[in-house]
Amino acid sequence: MTSSSLARYRRWISRFKFAYSQTKPFPSPPSISSTAGRHNDDSDVPSGPPPIRVSLTGSAGRGVFATRKIGAGDLIHTAKPLVAHPLLSSVHHVCNFCLRKLQRNANANADAHRATFCCKECERNSKVFHDVEMQADWSDYNKNCRERGLKYPLLVKRLACMVISGAISSDHLDILQPSSLSPHMVSELKEGYSLLRKALVNASITDEQLLFLTQEWYTGVLARIRINAFRIELVGGYEDLLSLAAASVEAEAAVGNAVYMLPSFYNHDCDPNTHIIWINNANARLKALRDVEPDEELRICYIDASMDHEARRTLLYQGFGFICNCARCSSGD
């Protein structure tokens, strides 16, 4: 392991070390969230409803609470993405639907302009967006994302294609909390919106099909994705934290981004009792980091918990729009 990898490994581990220092019902998600192909790595998914409920918290809006005692290391529940998209750098190396890494030479002769999939089931399930996506030339849109280091507009593009295909309604993400966008940020989004609309219009998508695609819709969806999207880091078959961390660092495991329903309701804590992992694809697993008591709120850490107090608070405020008042921050740690 190189010195730079070792440093990242230590930062990764430190995100979880603090968790071991402490001894209205949720509606069913839309059907699109359960269309991902089921693979062998999903075989340990517990049957029955998860031991959780979504309720209002005293200060942070909605939150997720345990309905019974949950043991350290227990798999609480899994979640399939509402929408997912590979990183532009990974688009021909992972499944365009579930983000599973492809066999090294599986797409060696593939058309560079066509999406690749890990199995026939994912290819079939991708019909909710793929047929529409393939009608358009995304060169300018992708170039804008690449040059400006943007990732979330890719999710907006995919959502727009899903709406056009009739798979979802245009208000699909409205239940999620939006972030606050400054006038300057809204102004910067205009170019992305124009490029998205241009690509779809040039693909002969009809005016009727594009009625939903206003700048207000584009801005509203991005505002929700901005604080609800997860960076997908695959760690293979590793389950314990130490092996999982080493795999994440050594494999440069980030492959894409995704938005989920239930995981988006988990609030932040710099000393979390729950964490989220991805084994082989974009299906998320929520696991307990320590024993959780009935009615205790389940929280995950949104950022690198190894940062110092001021750095964490600044990043959370700038990125998520809140001042963290968790027990760890309140103590000045």
CSV table of C-alpha atoms in Angstrom, one decimal:
chain,number,residue,atom,x,y,z
A,1,MET,CA,0.0,0.0,0.0
A,2,THR,CA,1.5,3.4,-1.0
A,3,SER,CA,1.9,6.2,1.5
A,4,SER,CA,-1.0,8.2,-0.2
A,5,SER,CA,-3.2,5.1,-0.1
A,6,LEU,CA,-2.3,4.5,3.6
A,7,ALA,CA,-3.3,8.1,4.4
A,8,ARG,CA,-6.7,7.6,2.7
A,9,TYR,CA,-7.1,4.3,4.4
A,10,ARG,CA,-6.6,5.9,7.8
A,11,ARG,CA,-9.1,8.6,6.9
A,12,TRP,CA,-11.6,6.0,5.8
A,13,ILE,CA,-11.2,4.0,9.0
A,14,SER,CA,-11.5,7.1,11.2
A,15,ARG,CA,-14.9,7.8,9.8
A,16,PHE,CA,-16.1,4.8,11.9
A,17,LYS,CA,-13.9,4.7,14.9
A,18,PHE,CA,-16.1,7.1,16.9
A,19,ALA,CA,-19.2,4.8,16.5
A,20,TYR,CA,-17.6,2.1,18.7
A,21,SER,CA,-17.0,4.5,21.6
A,22,GLN,CA,-20.7,4.3,22.7
A,23,THR,CA,-22.0,1.3,24.1
A,24,LYS,CA,-46.2,8.6,10.4
A,25,PRO,CA,-45.2,5.2,8.9
A,26,PHE,CA,-43.0,5.2,5.8
A,27,PRO,CA,-44.8,4.9,2.5
A,28,SER,CA,-43.8,2.2,0.0
A,29,PRO,CA,-41.3,3.6,-2.5
A,30,PRO,CA,-42.3,3.9,-6.1
A,31,SER,CA,-42.0,0.7,-8.1
A,32,ILE,CA,-39.0,1.9,-10.1
A,33,SER,CA,-36.9,1.6,-6.9
A,34,SER,CA,-37.2,-2.2,-7.0
A,35,THR,CA,-36.5,-3.0,-10.6
A,36,ALA,CA,-32.7,-3.6,-10.3
A,37,GLY,CA,-31.6,-7.1,-11.2
A,38,ARG,CA,-31.3,-9.5,-8.2
A,39,HIS,CA,-27.8,-11.0,-8.0
A,40,ASN,CA,-26.2,-13.6,-5.7
A,41,ASP,CA,-24.9,-10.9,-3.4
A,42,ASP,CA,-28.5,-10.0,-2.5
A,43,SER,CA,-29.1,-13.5,-1.0
A,44,ASP,CA,-28.7,-12.4,2.6
A,45,VAL,CA,-31.4,-9.7,2.4
A,46,PRO,CA,-33.7,-10.2,5.5
A,47,SER,CA,-37.3,-11.1,4.8
A,48,GLY,CA,-40.1,-9.1,6.2
A,49,PRO,CA,-40.4,-5.3,6.8
A,50,PRO,CA,-37.2,-3.6,8.1
A,51,PRO,CA,-37.1,-2.8,11.9
A,52,ILE,CA,-37.5,0.9,11.3
A,53,ARG,CA,-40.1,3.7,11.0
A,54,VAL,CA,-39.9,7.2,9.5
A,55,SER,CA,-41.1,9.9,11.9
A,56,LEU,CA,-40.6,13.6,12.6
A,57,THR,CA,-37.7,14.5,14.8
A,58,GLY,CA,-37.6,17.3,17.2
A,59,SER,CA,-35.2,19.5,15.2
A,60,ALA,CA,-34.2,17.8,11.9
A,61,GLY,CA,-37.4,17.1,10.1
A,62,ARG,CA,-38.0,13.5,9.2
A,63,GLY,CA,-35.8,10.8,10.6
A,64,VAL,CA,-35.4,7.1,10.8
A,65,PHE,CA,-36.0,5.3,14.1
A,66,ALA,CA,-35.6,1.7,15.3
A,67,THR,CA,-38.8,-0.2,16.1
A,68,ARG,CA,-36.9,-2.9,18.1
A,69,LYS,CA,-33.4,-3.6,19.3
A,70,ILE,CA,-30.8,-3.8,16.5
A,71,GLY,CA,-27.5,-5.5,17.1
A,72,ALA,CA,-24.1,-4.2,16.1
A,73,GLY,CA,-23.3,-5.4,12.6
A,74,ASP,CA,-26.9,-6.3,11.7
A,75,LEU,CA,-28.1,-5.6,8.2
A,76,ILE,CA,-31.0,-3.2,8.9
A,77,HIS,CA,-32.4,-3.0,5.3
A,78,THR,CA,-31.4,-2.7,1.7
A,79,ALA,CA,-32.5,-0.1,-0.9
A,80,LYS,CA,-32.5,0.0,-4.6
A,81,PRO,CA,-31.9,3.4,-6.3
A,82,LEU,CA,-34.7,5.6,-7.6
A,83,VAL,CA,-32.1,6.7,-10.2
A,84,ALA,CA,-28.4,6.0,-10.7
A,85,HIS,CA,-25.8,7.0,-13.2
A,86,PRO,CA,-22.1,6.0,-13.7
A,87,LEU,CA,-19.4,8.5,-13.5
A,88,LEU,CA,-18.4,9.6,-17.0
A,89,SER,CA,-15.0,8.0,-16.4
A,90,SER,CA,-16.7,4.7,-15.5
A,91,VAL,CA,-19.5,4.6,-18.1
A,92,HIS,CA,-17.9,1.8,-20.2
A,93,HIS,CA,-16.5,-0.1,-17.2
A,94,VAL,CA,-19.7,-0.6,-15.1
A,95,CYS,CA,-23.2,-1.7,-15.8
A,96,ASN,CA,-25.2,1.3,-17.0
A,97,PHE,CA,-28.2,0.1,-14.9
A,98,CYS,CA,-26.9,-1.4,-11.6
A,99,LEU,CA,-23.3,0.0,-11.7
A,100,ARG,CA,-21.8,-3.5,-11.2
A,101,LYS,CA,-18.2,-3.6,-12.5
A,102,LEU,CA,-18.0,-5.4,-15.8
A,103,GLN,CA,-15.6,-8.2,-16.6
A,104,ARG,CA,-12.3,-6.6,-17.7
A,105,ASN,CA,-12.7,-7.5,-21.4
A,106,ALA,CA,-16.4,-7.8,-21.6
A,107,ASN,CA,-16.9,-4.6,-23.6
A,108,ALA,CA,-13.6,-4.5,-25.5
A,109,ASN,CA,-15.5,-4.6,-28.9
A,110,ALA,CA,-18.5,-2.6,-27.7
A,111,ASP,CA,-19.7,0.5,-29.6
A,112,ALA,CA,-18.2,3.4,-27.6
A,113,HIS,CA,-21.5,5.3,-28.0
A,114,ARG,CA,-23.7,2.5,-26.6
A,115,ALA,CA,-24.3,1.6,-23.0
A,116,THR,CA,-23.1,-1.6,-21.5
A,117,PHE,CA,-24.8,-3.9,-19.1
A,118,CYS,CA,-23.8,-6.7,-16.8
A,119,CYS,CA,-26.7,-9.0,-17.7
A,120,LYS,CA,-29.8,-9.3,-19.8
A,121,GLU,CA,-32.0,-8.5,-16.8
A,122,CYS,CA,-30.3,-5.1,-16.3
A,123,GLU,CA,-30.5,-4.5,-20.0
A,124,ARG,CA,-34.3,-5.2,-19.9
A,125,ASN,CA,-34.8,-3.1,-16.8
A,126,SER,CA,-32.9,-0.2,-18.4
A,127,LYS,CA,-35.8,0.3,-20.9
A,128,VAL,CA,-37.2,2.9,-18.4
A,129,PHE,CA,-34.5,5.3,-19.7
A,130,HIS,CA,-32.2,3.7,-22.2
A,131,ASP,CA,-34.3,3.8,-25.3
A,132,VAL,CA,-34.8,7.6,-24.9
A,133,GLU,CA,-31.2,8.2,-24.0
A,134,MET,CA,-30.0,6.5,-27.1
A,135,GLN,CA,-32.0,8.8,-29.3
A,136,ALA,CA,-30.0,11.9,-28.3
A,137,ASP,CA,-26.5,13.1,-28.8
A,138,TRP,CA,-25.2,13.9,-25.3
A,139,SER,CA,-21.7,15.1,-26.4
A,140,ASP,CA,-22.2,18.7,-25.4
A,141,TYR,CA,-24.0,17.9,-22.2
A,142,ASN,CA,-21.4,15.4,-21.1
A,143,LYS,CA,-18.6,17.8,-22.1
A,144,ASN,CA,-20.1,20.5,-20.0
A,145,CYS,CA,-20.3,18.1,-17.0
A,146,ARG,CA,-16.8,16.9,-17.6
A,147,GLU,CA,-15.2,20.4,-17.9
A,148,ARG,CA,-17.0,21.8,-14.9
A,149,GLY,CA,-16.6,18.7,-12.8
A,150,LEU,CA,-20.4,18.1,-12.5
A,151,LYS,CA,-22.0,14.8,-11.7
A,152,TYR,CA,-25.5,15.5,-10.6
A,153,PRO,CA,-26.8,16.8,-14.0
A,154,LEU,CA,-26.2,13.2,-15.3
A,155,LEU,CA,-28.9,12.1,-12.8
A,156,VAL,CA,-31.2,14.8,-14.0
A,157,LYS,CA,-30.7,13.7,-17.6
A,158,ARG,CA,-31.6,10.2,-16.7
A,159,LEU,CA,-34.6,11.3,-14.7
A,160,ALA,CA,-35.8,13.4,-17.7
A,161,CYS,CA,-35.5,10.3,-20.0
A,162,MET,CA,-37.5,8.2,-17.5
A,163,VAL,CA,-40.3,10.8,-17.4
A,164,ILE,CA,-40.3,10.9,-21.2
A,165,SER,CA,-40.5,7.1,-21.4
A,166,GLY,CA,-43.5,7.2,-19.1
A,167,ALA,CA,-41.8,5.1,-16.4
A,168,ILE,CA,-42.2,7.8,-13.7
A,169,SER,CA,-44.0,11.1,-13.2
A,170,SER,CA,-42.1,14.4,-13.3
A,171,ASP,CA,-42.7,14.9,-9.5
A,172,HIS,CA,-40.9,11.6,-8.7
A,173,LEU,CA,-38.4,13.2,-6.3
A,174,ASP,CA,-40.7,15.8,-4.7
A,175,ILE,CA,-41.0,13.9,-1.4
A,176,LEU,CA,-37.2,14.5,-0.8
A,177,GLN,CA,-35.9,17.6,0.9
A,178,PRO,CA,-34.4,20.2,-1.4
A,179,SER,CA,-31.3,22.2,-0.7
A,180,SER,CA,-31.3,26.0,-0.8
A,181,LEU,CA,-29.8,27.4,-4.0
A,182,SER,CA,-28.4,30.9,-4.2
A,183,PRO,CA,-29.4,33.2,-7.1
A,184,HIS,CA,-25.8,32.7,-8.4
A,185,MET,CA,-26.1,28.9,-8.3
A,186,VAL,CA,-29.5,29.0,-10.1
A,187,SER,CA,-27.9,31.3,-12.8
A,188,GLU,CA,-25.1,28.7,-13.3
A,189,LEU,CA,-27.7,26.0,-13.9
A,190,LYS,CA,-29.1,27.7,-17.0
A,191,GLU,CA,-26.4,26.3,-19.3
A,192,GLY,CA,-27.0,22.7,-18.2
A,193,TYR,CA,-30.8,23.1,-18.6
A,194,SER,CA,-30.3,24.6,-22.1
A,195,LEU,CA,-28.0,21.8,-23.2
A,196,LEU,CA,-30.4,19.1,-21.8
A,197,ARG,CA,-33.4,20.6,-23.6
A,198,LYS,CA,-31.4,21.1,-26.8
A,199,ALA,CA,-30.2,17.4,-26.9
A,200,LEU,CA,-33.8,16.2,-26.5
A,201,VAL,CA,-35.3,18.6,-29.0
A,202,ASN,CA,-32.7,17.6,-31.6
A,203,ALA,CA,-33.6,13.9,-30.9
A,204,SER,CA,-37.1,14.7,-32.1
A,205,ILE,CA,-38.7,14.4,-28.7
A,206,THR,CA,-42.1,16.1,-29.1
A,207,ASP,CA,-43.1,19.4,-27.4
A,208,GLU,CA,-45.9,17.5,-25.6
A,209,GLN,CA,-43.4,15.1,-24.1
A,210,LEU,CA,-41.2,18.0,-23.0
A,211,LEU,CA,-43.9,20.0,-21.3
A,212,PHE,CA,-42.5,19.1,-17.9
A,213,LEU,CA,-39.0,20.1,-18.8
A,214,THR,CA,-38.9,23.7,-17.6
A,215,GLN,CA,-36.0,25.5,-15.9
A,216,GLU,CA,-38.0,25.4,-12.7
A,217,TRP,CA,-38.2,21.6,-12.9
A,218,TYR,CA,-34.5,21.2,-13.7
A,219,THR,CA,-33.5,23.5,-10.8
A,220,GLY,CA,-35.9,21.8,-8.4
A,221,VAL,CA,-34.6,18.3,-9.2
A,222,LEU,CA,-31.0,19.4,-8.9
A,223,ALA,CA,-31.8,21.0,-5.6
A,224,ARG,CA,-33.0,17.7,-4.3
A,225,ILE,CA,-30.3,15.6,-5.8
A,226,ARG,CA,-27.6,17.9,-4.5
A,227,ILE,CA,-28.3,16.9,-0.8
A,228,ASN,CA,-29.8,13.4,-1.3
A,229,ALA,CA,-27.4,11.8,-3.8
A,230,PHE,CA,-24.9,9.2,-2.6
A,231,ARG,CA,-21.5,8.5,-4.1
A,232,ILE,CA,-21.4,4.8,-4.9
A,233,GLU,CA,-18.2,3.1,-3.8
A,234,LEU,CA,-18.1,-0.7,-4.5
A,235,VAL,CA,-16.1,-2.8,-2.1
A,236,GLY,CA,-16.7,-6.3,-3.6
A,237,GLY,CA,-17.4,-9.1,-1.2
A,238,TYR,CA,-16.0,-7.5,1.9
A,239,GLU,CA,-18.2,-7.2,4.9
A,240,ASP,CA,-15.9,-6.3,7.9
A,241,LEU,CA,-14.9,-2.7,8.2
A,242,LEU,CA,-11.1,-3.2,8.0
A,243,SER,CA,-11.2,-5.3,4.8
A,244,LEU,CA,-13.9,-3.1,3.4
A,245,ALA,CA,-11.9,0.0,4.0
A,246,ALA,CA,-8.7,-1.4,2.5
A,247,ALA,CA,-10.7,-2.6,-0.6
A,248,SER,CA,-12.2,0.9,-1.0
A,249,VAL,CA,-8.9,2.6,-0.9
A,250,GLU,CA,-6.9,0.2,-3.1
A,251,ALA,CA,-9.6,-0.2,-5.7
A,252,GLU,CA,-10.5,3.5,-6.2
A,253,ALA,CA,-14.0,2.1,-5.8
A,254,ALA,CA,-16.2,5.1,-6.8
A,255,VAL,CA,-18.3,4.2,-9.9
A,256,GLY,CA,-21.2,6.6,-9.9
A,257,ASN,CA,-24.0,8.4,-8.0
A,258,ALA,CA,-27.5,7.4,-7.0
A,259,VAL,CA,-30.6,8.7,-5.2
A,260,TYR,CA,-32.6,6.5,-2.9
A,261,MET,CA,-35.9,7.0,-1.1
A,262,LEU,CA,-35.5,5.6,2.4
A,263,PRO,CA,-31.7,6.2,2.9
A,264,SER,CA,-32.4,9.9,2.1
A,265,PHE,CA,-34.4,10.1,5.3
A,266,TYR,CA,-31.5,9.2,7.5
A,267,ASN,CA,-30.1,12.3,9.3
A,268,HIS,CA,-26.5,13.1,9.9
A,269,ASP,CA,-24.3,12.5,12.9
A,270,CYS,CA,-20.6,12.9,13.2
A,271,ASP,CA,-20.7,9.9,15.6
A,272,PRO,CA,-23.1,7.7,13.6
A,273,ASN,CA,-24.7,4.5,14.8
A,274,THR,CA,-25.4,3.3,11.2
A,275,HIS,CA,-23.4,3.2,7.9
A,276,ILE,CA,-24.2,2.5,4.3
A,277,ILE,CA,-22.2,0.2,2.0
A,278,TRP,CA,-22.4,-1.1,-1.5
A,279,ILE,CA,-21.0,-4.6,-2.1
A,280,ASN,CA,-21.2,-5.3,-5.9
A,281,ASN,CA,-23.7,-2.9,-7.3
A,282,ALA,CA,-25.8,0.2,-6.5
A,283,ASN,CA,-28.1,-1.7,-4.1
A,284,ALA,CA,-27.4,0.0,-0.8
A,285,ARG,CA,-27.1,-1.8,2.5
A,286,LEU,CA,-27.7,0.0,5.8
A,287,LYS,CA,-25.9,-1.7,8.7
A,288,ALA,CA,-25.7,-1.0,12.4
A,289,LEU,CA,-22.3,0.2,13.7
A,290,ARG,CA,-23.3,-0.6,17.3
A,291,ASP,CA,-26.2,-1.8,19.3
A,292,VAL,CA,-29.3,0.3,18.8
A,293,GLU,CA,-32.2,0.6,21.2
A,294,PRO,CA,-35.9,0.6,20.3
A,295,ASP,CA,-37.1,4.2,19.4
A,296,GLU,CA,-33.4,5.4,19.0
A,297,GLU,CA,-32.9,7.5,15.9
A,298,LEU,CA,-30.6,5.9,13.2
A,299,ARG,CA,-28.1,8.3,11.8
A,300,ILE,CA,-25.3,8.1,9.2
A,301,CYS,CA,-22.3,10.3,8.6
A,302,TYR,CA,-22.6,12.5,5.5
A,303,ILE,CA,-18.9,13.5,5.4
A,304,ASP,CA,-15.4,12.3,6.5
A,305,ALA,CA,-15.7,12.2,10.2
A,306,SER,CA,-12.0,12.3,10.7
A,307,MET,CA,-12.0,16.1,10.0
A,308,ASP,CA,-11.7,18.5,12.9
A,309,HIS,CA,-14.7,20.2,14.4
A,310,GLU,CA,-14.6,23.4,12.5
A,311,ALA,CA,-13.9,21.7,9.1
A,312,ARG,CA,-16.8,19.4,9.6
A,313,ARG,CA,-19.2,22.2,10.5
A,314,THR,CA,-18.1,24.3,7.6
A,315,LEU,CA,-18.5,21.5,5.1
A,316,LEU,CA,-21.9,20.5,6.4
A,317,TYR,CA,-23.1,24.0,6.3
A,318,GLN,CA,-21.8,24.7,2.8
A,319,GLY,CA,-22.8,21.4,1.3
A,320,PHE,CA,-26.0,20.6,3.2
A,321,GLY,CA,-27.2,23.8,4.6
A,322,PHE,CA,-27.2,23.1,8.4
A,323,ILE,CA,-25.1,23.7,11.4
A,324,CYS,CA,-24.3,20.3,13.0
A,325,ASN,CA,-25.4,20.1,16.7
A,326,CYS,CA,-24.7,16.4,17.2
A,327,ALA,CA,-23.3,15.3,20.6
A,328,ARG,CA,-19.8,15.2,19.2
A,329,CYS,CA,-19.9,18.7,17.7
A,330,SER,CA,-21.6,20.1,20.8
A,331,SER,CA,-18.7,18.8,22.9
A,332,GLY,CA,-16.2,20.6,20.6
A,333,ASP,CA,-14.6,17.3,19.5
